[in-house]
PDB file of C-alpha atoms in Angstrom:
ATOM      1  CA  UNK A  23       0.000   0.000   0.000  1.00 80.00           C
ATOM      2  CA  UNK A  24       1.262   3.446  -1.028  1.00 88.00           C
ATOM      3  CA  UNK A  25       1.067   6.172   1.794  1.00 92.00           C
ATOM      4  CA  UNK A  26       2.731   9.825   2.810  1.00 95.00           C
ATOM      5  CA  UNK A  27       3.852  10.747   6.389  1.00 96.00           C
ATOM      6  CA  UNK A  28       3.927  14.808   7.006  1.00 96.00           C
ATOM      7  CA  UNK A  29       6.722  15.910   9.764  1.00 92.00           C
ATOM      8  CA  UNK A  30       4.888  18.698  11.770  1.00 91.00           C
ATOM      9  CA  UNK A  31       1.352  19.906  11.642  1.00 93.00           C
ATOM     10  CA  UNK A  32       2.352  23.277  12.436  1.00 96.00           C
ATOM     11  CA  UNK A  33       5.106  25.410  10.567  1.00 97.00           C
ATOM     12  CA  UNK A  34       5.733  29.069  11.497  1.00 97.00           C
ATOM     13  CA  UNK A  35       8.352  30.487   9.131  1.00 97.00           C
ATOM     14  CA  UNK A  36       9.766  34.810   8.548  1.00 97.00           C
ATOM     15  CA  UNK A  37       8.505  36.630   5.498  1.00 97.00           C
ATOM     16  CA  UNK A  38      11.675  35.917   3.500  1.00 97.00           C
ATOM     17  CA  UNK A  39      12.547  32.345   5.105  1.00 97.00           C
ATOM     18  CA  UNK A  40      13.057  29.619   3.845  1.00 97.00           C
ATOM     19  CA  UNK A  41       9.693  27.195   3.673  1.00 98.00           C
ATOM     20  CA  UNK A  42      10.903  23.591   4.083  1.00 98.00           C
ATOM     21  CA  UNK A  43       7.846  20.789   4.549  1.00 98.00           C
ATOM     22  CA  UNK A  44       8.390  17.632   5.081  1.00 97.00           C
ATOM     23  CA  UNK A  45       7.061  14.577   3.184  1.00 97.00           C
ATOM     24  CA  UNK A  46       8.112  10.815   3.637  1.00 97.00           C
ATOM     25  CA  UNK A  47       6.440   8.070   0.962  1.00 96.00           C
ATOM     26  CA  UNK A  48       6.038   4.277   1.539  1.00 93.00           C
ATOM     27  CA  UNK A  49       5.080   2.962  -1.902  1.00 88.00           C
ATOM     28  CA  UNK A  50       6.071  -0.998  -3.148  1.00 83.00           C
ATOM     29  CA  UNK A  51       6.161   0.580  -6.806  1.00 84.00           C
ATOM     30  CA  UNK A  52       7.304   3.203  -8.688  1.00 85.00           C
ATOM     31  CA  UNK A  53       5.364   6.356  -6.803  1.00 90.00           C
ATOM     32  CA  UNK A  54       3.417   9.091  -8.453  1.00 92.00           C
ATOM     33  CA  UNK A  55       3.607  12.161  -5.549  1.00 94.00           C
ATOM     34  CA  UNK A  56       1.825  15.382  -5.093  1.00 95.00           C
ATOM     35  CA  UNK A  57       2.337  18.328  -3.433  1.00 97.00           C
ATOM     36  CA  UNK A  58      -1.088  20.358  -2.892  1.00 96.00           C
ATOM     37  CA  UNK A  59      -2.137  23.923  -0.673  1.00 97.00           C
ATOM     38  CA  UNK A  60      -5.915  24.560   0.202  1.00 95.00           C
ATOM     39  CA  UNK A  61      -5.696  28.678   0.871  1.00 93.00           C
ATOM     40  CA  UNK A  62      -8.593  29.436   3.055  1.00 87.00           C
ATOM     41  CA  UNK A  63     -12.228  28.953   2.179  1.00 83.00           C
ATOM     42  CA  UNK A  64     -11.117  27.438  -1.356  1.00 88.00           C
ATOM     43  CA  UNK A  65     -10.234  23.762  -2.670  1.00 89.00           C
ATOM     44  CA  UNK A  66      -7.366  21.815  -2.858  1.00 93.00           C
ATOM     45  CA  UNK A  67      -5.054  23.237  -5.730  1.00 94.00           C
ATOM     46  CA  UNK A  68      -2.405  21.023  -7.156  1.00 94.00           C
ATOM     47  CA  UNK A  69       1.590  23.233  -6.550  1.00 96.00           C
ATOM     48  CA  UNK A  70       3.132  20.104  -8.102  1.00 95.00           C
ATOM     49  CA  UNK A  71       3.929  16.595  -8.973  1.00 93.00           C
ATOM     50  CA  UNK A  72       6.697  13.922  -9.769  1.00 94.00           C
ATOM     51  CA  UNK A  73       5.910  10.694 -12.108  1.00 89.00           C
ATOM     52  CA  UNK A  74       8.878   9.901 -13.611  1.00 86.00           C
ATOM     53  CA  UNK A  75      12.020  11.659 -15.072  1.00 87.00           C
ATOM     54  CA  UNK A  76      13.543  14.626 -13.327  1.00 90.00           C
ATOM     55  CA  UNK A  77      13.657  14.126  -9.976  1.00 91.00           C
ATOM     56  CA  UNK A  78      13.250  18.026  -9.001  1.00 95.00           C
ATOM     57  CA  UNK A  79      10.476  19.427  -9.979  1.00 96.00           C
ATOM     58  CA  UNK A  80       8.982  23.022 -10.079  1.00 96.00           C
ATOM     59  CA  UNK A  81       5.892  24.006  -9.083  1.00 95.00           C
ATOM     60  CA  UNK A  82       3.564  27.079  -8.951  1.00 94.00           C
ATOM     61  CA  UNK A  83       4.320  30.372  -7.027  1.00 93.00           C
ATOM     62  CA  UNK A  84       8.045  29.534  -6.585  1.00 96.00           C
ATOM     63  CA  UNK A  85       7.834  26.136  -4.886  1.00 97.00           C
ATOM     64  CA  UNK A  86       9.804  23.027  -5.455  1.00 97.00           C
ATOM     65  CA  UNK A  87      10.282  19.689  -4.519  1.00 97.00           C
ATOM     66  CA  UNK A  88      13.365  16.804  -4.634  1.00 96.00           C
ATOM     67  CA  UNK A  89      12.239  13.286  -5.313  1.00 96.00           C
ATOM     68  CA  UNK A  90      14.455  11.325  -2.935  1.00 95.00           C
ATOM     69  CA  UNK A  91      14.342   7.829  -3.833  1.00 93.00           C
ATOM     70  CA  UNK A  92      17.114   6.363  -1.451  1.00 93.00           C
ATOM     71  CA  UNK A  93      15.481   8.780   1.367  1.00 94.00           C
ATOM     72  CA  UNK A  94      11.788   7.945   0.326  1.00 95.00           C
ATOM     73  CA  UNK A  95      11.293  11.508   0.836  1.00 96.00           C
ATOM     74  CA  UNK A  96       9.543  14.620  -1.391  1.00 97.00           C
ATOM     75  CA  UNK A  97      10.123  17.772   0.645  1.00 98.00           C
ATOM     76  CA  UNK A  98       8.379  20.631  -0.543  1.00 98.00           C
ATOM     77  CA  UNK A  99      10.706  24.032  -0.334  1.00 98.00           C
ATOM     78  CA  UNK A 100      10.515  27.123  -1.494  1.00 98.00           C
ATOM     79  CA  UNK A 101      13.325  29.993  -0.898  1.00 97.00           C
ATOM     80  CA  UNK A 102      11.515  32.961   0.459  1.00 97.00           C
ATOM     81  CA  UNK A 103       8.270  32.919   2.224  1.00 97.00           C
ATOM     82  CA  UNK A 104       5.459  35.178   1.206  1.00 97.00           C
ATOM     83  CA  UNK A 105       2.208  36.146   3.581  1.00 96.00           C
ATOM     84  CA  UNK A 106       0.629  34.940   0.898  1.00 95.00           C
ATOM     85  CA  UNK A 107       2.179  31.058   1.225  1.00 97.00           C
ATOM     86  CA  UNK A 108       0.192  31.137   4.719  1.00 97.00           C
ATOM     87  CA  UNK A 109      -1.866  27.971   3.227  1.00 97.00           C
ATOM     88  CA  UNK A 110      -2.594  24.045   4.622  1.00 96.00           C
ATOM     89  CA  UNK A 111      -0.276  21.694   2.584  1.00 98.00           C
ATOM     90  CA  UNK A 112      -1.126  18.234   1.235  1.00 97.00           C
ATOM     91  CA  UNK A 113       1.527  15.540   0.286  1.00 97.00           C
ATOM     92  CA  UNK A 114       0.045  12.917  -1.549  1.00 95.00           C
ATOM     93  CA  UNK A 115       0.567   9.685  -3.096  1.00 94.00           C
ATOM     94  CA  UNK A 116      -1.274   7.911  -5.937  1.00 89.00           C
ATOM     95  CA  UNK A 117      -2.706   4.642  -4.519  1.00 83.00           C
ATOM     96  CA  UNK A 118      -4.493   1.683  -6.411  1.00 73.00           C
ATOM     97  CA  UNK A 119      -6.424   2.715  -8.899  1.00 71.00           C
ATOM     98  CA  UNK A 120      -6.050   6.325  -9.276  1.00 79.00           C
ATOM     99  CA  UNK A 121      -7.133   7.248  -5.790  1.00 87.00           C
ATOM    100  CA  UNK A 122      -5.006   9.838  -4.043  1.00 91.00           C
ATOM    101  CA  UNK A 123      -3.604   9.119   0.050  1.00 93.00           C
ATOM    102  CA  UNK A 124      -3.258  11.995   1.694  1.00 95.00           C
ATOM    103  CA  UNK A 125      -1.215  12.876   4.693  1.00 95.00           C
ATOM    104  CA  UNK A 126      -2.611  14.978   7.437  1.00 94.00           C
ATOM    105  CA  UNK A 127      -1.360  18.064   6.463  1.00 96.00           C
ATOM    106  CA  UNK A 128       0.999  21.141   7.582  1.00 97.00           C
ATOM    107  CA  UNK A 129      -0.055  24.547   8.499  1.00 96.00           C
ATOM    108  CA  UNK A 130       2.579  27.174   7.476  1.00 97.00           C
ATOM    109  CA  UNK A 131       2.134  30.680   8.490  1.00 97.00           C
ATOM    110  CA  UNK A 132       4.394  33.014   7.716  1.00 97.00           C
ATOM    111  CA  UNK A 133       5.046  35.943  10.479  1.00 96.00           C
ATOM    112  CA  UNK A 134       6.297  39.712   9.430  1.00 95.00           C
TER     113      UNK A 134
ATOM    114  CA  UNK B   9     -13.647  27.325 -18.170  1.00 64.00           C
ATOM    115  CA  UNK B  10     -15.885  26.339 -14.441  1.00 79.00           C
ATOM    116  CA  UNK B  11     -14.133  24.298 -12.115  1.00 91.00           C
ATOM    117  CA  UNK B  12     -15.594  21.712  -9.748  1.00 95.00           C
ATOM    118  CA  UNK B  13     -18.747  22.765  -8.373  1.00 95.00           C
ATOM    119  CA  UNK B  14     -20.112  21.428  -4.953  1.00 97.00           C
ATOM    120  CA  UNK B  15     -23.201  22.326  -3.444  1.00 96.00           C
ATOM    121  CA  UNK B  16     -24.331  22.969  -0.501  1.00 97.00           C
ATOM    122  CA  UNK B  17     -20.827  24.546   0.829  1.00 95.00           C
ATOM    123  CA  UNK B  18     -21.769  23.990   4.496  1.00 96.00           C
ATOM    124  CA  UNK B  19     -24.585  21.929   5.872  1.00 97.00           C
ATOM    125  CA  UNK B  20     -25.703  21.585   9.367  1.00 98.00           C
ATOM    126  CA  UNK B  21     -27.931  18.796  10.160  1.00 97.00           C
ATOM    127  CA  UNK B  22     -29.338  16.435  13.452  1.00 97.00           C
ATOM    128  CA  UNK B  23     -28.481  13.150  13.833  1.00 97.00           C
ATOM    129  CA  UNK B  24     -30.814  10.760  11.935  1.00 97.00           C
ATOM    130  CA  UNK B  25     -31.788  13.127   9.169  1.00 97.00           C
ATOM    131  CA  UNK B  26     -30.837  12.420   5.628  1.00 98.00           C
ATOM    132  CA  UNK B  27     -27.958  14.694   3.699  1.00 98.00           C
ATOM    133  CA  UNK B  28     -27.487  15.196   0.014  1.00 98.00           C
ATOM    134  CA  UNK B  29     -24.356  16.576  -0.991  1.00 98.00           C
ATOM    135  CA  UNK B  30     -23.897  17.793  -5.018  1.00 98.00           C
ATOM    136  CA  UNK B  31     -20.760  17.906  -6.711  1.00 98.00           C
ATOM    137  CA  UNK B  32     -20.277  19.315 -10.413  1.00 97.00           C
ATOM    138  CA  UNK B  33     -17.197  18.073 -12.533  1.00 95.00           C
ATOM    139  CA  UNK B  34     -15.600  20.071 -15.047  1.00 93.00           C
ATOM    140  CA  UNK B  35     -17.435  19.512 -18.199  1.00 91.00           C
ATOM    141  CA  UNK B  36     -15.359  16.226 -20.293  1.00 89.00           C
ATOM    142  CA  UNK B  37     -13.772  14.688 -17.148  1.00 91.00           C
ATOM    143  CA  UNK B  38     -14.691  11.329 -16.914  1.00 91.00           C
ATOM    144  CA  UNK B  39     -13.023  11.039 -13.422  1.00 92.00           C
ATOM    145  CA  UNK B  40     -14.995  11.626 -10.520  1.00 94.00           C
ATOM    146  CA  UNK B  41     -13.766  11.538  -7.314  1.00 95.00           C
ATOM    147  CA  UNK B  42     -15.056  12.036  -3.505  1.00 97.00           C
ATOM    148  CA  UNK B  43     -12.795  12.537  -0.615  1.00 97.00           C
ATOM    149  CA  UNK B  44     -13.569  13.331   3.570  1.00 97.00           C
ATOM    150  CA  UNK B  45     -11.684  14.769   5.841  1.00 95.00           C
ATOM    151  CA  UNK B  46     -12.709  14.442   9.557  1.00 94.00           C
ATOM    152  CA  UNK B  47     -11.402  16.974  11.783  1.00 87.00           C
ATOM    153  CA  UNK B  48      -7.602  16.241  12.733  1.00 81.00           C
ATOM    154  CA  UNK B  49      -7.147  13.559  10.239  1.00 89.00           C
ATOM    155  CA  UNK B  50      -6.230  13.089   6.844  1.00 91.00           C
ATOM    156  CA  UNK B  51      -8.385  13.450   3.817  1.00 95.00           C
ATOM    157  CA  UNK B  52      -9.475  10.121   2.765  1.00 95.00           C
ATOM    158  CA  UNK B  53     -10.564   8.429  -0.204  1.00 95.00           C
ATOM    159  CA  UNK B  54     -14.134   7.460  -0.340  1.00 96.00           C
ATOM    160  CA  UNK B  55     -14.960   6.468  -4.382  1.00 95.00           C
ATOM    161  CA  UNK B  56     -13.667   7.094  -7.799  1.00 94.00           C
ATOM    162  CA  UNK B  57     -16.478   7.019 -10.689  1.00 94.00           C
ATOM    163  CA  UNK B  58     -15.638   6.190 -14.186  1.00 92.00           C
ATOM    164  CA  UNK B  59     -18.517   8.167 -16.347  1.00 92.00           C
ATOM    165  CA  UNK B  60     -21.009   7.037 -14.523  1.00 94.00           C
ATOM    166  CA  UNK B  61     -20.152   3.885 -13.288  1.00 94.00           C
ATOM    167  CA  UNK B  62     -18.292   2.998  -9.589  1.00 94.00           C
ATOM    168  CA  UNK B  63     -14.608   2.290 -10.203  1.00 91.00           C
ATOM    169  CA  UNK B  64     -13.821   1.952  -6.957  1.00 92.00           C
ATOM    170  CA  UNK B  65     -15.765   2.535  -3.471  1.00 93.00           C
ATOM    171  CA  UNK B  66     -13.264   0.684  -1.369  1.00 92.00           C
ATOM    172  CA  UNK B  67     -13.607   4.228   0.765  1.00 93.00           C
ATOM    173  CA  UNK B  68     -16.783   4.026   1.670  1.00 95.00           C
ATOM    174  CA  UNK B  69     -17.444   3.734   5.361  1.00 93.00           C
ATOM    175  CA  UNK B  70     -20.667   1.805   5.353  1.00 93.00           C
ATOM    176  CA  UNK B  71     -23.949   1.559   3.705  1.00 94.00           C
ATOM    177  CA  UNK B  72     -25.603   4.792   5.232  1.00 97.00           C
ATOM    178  CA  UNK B  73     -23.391   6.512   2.283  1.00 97.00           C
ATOM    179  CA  UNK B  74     -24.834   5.969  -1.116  1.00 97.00           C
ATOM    180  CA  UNK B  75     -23.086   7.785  -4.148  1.00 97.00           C
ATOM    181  CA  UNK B  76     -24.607   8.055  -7.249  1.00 97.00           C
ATOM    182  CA  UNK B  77     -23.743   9.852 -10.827  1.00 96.00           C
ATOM    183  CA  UNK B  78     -26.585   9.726 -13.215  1.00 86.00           C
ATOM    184  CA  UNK B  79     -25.569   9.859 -16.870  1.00 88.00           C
ATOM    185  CA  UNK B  80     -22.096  10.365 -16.236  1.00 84.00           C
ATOM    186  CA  UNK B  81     -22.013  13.915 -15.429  1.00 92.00           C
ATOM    187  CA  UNK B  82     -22.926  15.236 -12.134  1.00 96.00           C
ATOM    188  CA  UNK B  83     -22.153  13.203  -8.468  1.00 98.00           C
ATOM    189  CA  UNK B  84     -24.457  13.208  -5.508  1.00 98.00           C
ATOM    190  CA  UNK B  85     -23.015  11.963  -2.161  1.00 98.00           C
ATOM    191  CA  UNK B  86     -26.203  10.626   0.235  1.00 98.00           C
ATOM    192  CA  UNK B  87     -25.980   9.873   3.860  1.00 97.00           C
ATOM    193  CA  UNK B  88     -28.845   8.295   5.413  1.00 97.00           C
ATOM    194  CA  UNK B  89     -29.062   8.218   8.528  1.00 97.00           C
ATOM    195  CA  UNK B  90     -26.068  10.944   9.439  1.00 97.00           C
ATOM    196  CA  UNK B  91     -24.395   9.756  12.575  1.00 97.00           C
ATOM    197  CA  UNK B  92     -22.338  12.097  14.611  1.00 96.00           C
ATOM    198  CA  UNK B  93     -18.978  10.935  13.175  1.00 96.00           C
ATOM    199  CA  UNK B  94     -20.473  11.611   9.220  1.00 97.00           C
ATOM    200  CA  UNK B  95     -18.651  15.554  10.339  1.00 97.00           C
ATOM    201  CA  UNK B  96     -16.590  16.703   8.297  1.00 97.00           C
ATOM    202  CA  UNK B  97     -15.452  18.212   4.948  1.00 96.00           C
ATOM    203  CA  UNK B  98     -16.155  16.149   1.574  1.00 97.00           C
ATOM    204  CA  UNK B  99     -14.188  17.289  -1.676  1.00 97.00           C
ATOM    205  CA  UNK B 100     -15.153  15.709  -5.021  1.00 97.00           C
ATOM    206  CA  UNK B 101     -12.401  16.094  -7.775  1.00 95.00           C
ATOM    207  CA  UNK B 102     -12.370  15.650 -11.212  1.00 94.00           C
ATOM    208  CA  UNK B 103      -9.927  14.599 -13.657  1.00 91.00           C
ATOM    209  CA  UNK B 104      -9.998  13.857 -17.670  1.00 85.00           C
ATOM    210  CA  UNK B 105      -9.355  10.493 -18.508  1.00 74.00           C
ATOM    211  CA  UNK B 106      -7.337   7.357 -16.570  1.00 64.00           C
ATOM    212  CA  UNK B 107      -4.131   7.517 -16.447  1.00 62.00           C
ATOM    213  CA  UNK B 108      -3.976  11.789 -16.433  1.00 56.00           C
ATOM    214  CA  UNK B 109      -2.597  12.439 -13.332  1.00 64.00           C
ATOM    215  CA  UNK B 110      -4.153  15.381 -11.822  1.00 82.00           C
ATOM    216  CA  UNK B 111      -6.686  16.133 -10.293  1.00 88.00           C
ATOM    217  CA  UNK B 112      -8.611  18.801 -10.299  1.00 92.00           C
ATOM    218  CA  UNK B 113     -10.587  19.685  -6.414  1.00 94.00           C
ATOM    219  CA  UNK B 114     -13.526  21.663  -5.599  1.00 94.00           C
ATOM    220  CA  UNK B 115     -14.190  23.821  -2.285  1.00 94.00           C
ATOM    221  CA  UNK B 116     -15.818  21.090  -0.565  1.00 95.00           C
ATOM    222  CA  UNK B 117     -18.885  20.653   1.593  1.00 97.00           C
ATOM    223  CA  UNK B 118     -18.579  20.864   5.491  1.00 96.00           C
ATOM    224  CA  UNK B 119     -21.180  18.768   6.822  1.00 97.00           C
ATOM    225  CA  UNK B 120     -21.389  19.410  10.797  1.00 97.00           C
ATOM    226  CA  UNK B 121     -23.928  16.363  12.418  1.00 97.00           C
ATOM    227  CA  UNK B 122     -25.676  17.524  15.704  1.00 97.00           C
TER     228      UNK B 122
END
């Protein structure tokens, strides 16, 4: 079974810090992951995702993430913090089927 | 180009009463998903339609939740009777065709049980 732990529930980073979240995978085949932010009162919005090939991949509004293989990681970074990053955080991993599993989330908010 | 609709956007109801919750796909996408998140956890899967036909409900908590999507377009996401632990949010998501990997999420319902 294919599933994504988050480090931290709770992130508090300076305007102009570095955002680092964390993501861990378990997955017994090749992984599809996703990185997606839920702004208040709106949706989920996809940032970004790795299926194969290059193993960093960009994202919208300036963030990134590494596909780690030998670390079964996909941290989710982005160089300088905006207010307007203060957003919940979703990794994800594709499942059977084409169902997504979730982790529980990170709240970043970004202080003046 | 409308993204995924879902109707109501909160709904607060007593225990025992029956809930109906409406969810839109963007117009071609033959994907339909729905999604819950109860309060502190994760967001889990619940079903994944294929036009109009169930894919997959391995999600689905028990048979007081009845999904349904007539015709292949719209979803509607029934509980009957709502027990105190139905709370939560539900997102439905979209996506084209199998094997497109994204998908697309709409605002979600919060459904608070009393």
């Amino acid at each position: 079974a294919q599933s994504v732990t988050q480090l931290g529930s709770h992130v508090s980073v300076s305007e102009g810090a570095l955002v680092l979240l964390r993501c861990n995978y378990s997955s017994s085949v090749p992984p599809y992951l996703f990185w997606y932010v839920q702004y208040p009162n709106q949706g989920l919005q996809l940032l970004l995702k790795y299926t194969t090939g290059a193993t960093l991949v960009k994202g919208i509004n300036g963030f990134e993430a590494e596909f780690k293989k030998s670390e079964t990681s996909f941290h989710l970074t982005k160089p300088s913090a905006h207010m307007s990053d203060a957003a919940e955080y979703f990794c994800a991993v594709r499942g059977s089927g084409y169902a997504l599993n979730f982790g529980k989330g990170t709240s970043l908010l970004v202080t003046p | 180009e409308a993204g995924v609709t879902q109707f109501p956007s909160h709904s607060v109801i007593e225990k025992g009463q029956t809930v109906t919750l409406r969810c839109d796909p963007i117009s071609g996408h033959d994907n339909l998903y729905w999604y819950r998140r109860v309060m502190g956890k994760e967001i889990k899967f619940l079903l994944h339609f294929v036009k109009e036909s169930k894919q997959d409900e391995s999600g689905m908590p028990n048979n007081r939740f009845l999904a349904e999507r007539t015709g292949g377009t719209y979803s509607t996401l029934k509980v009957q009777p709502a027990e105190l632990e139905d709370s939560g949010v539900y997102f439905c998501a979209s996506s084209q065709r199998q094997g497109n990997t994204e998908a697309f999420f709409g605002q979600g319902t919060r459904l608070t049980v009393v």
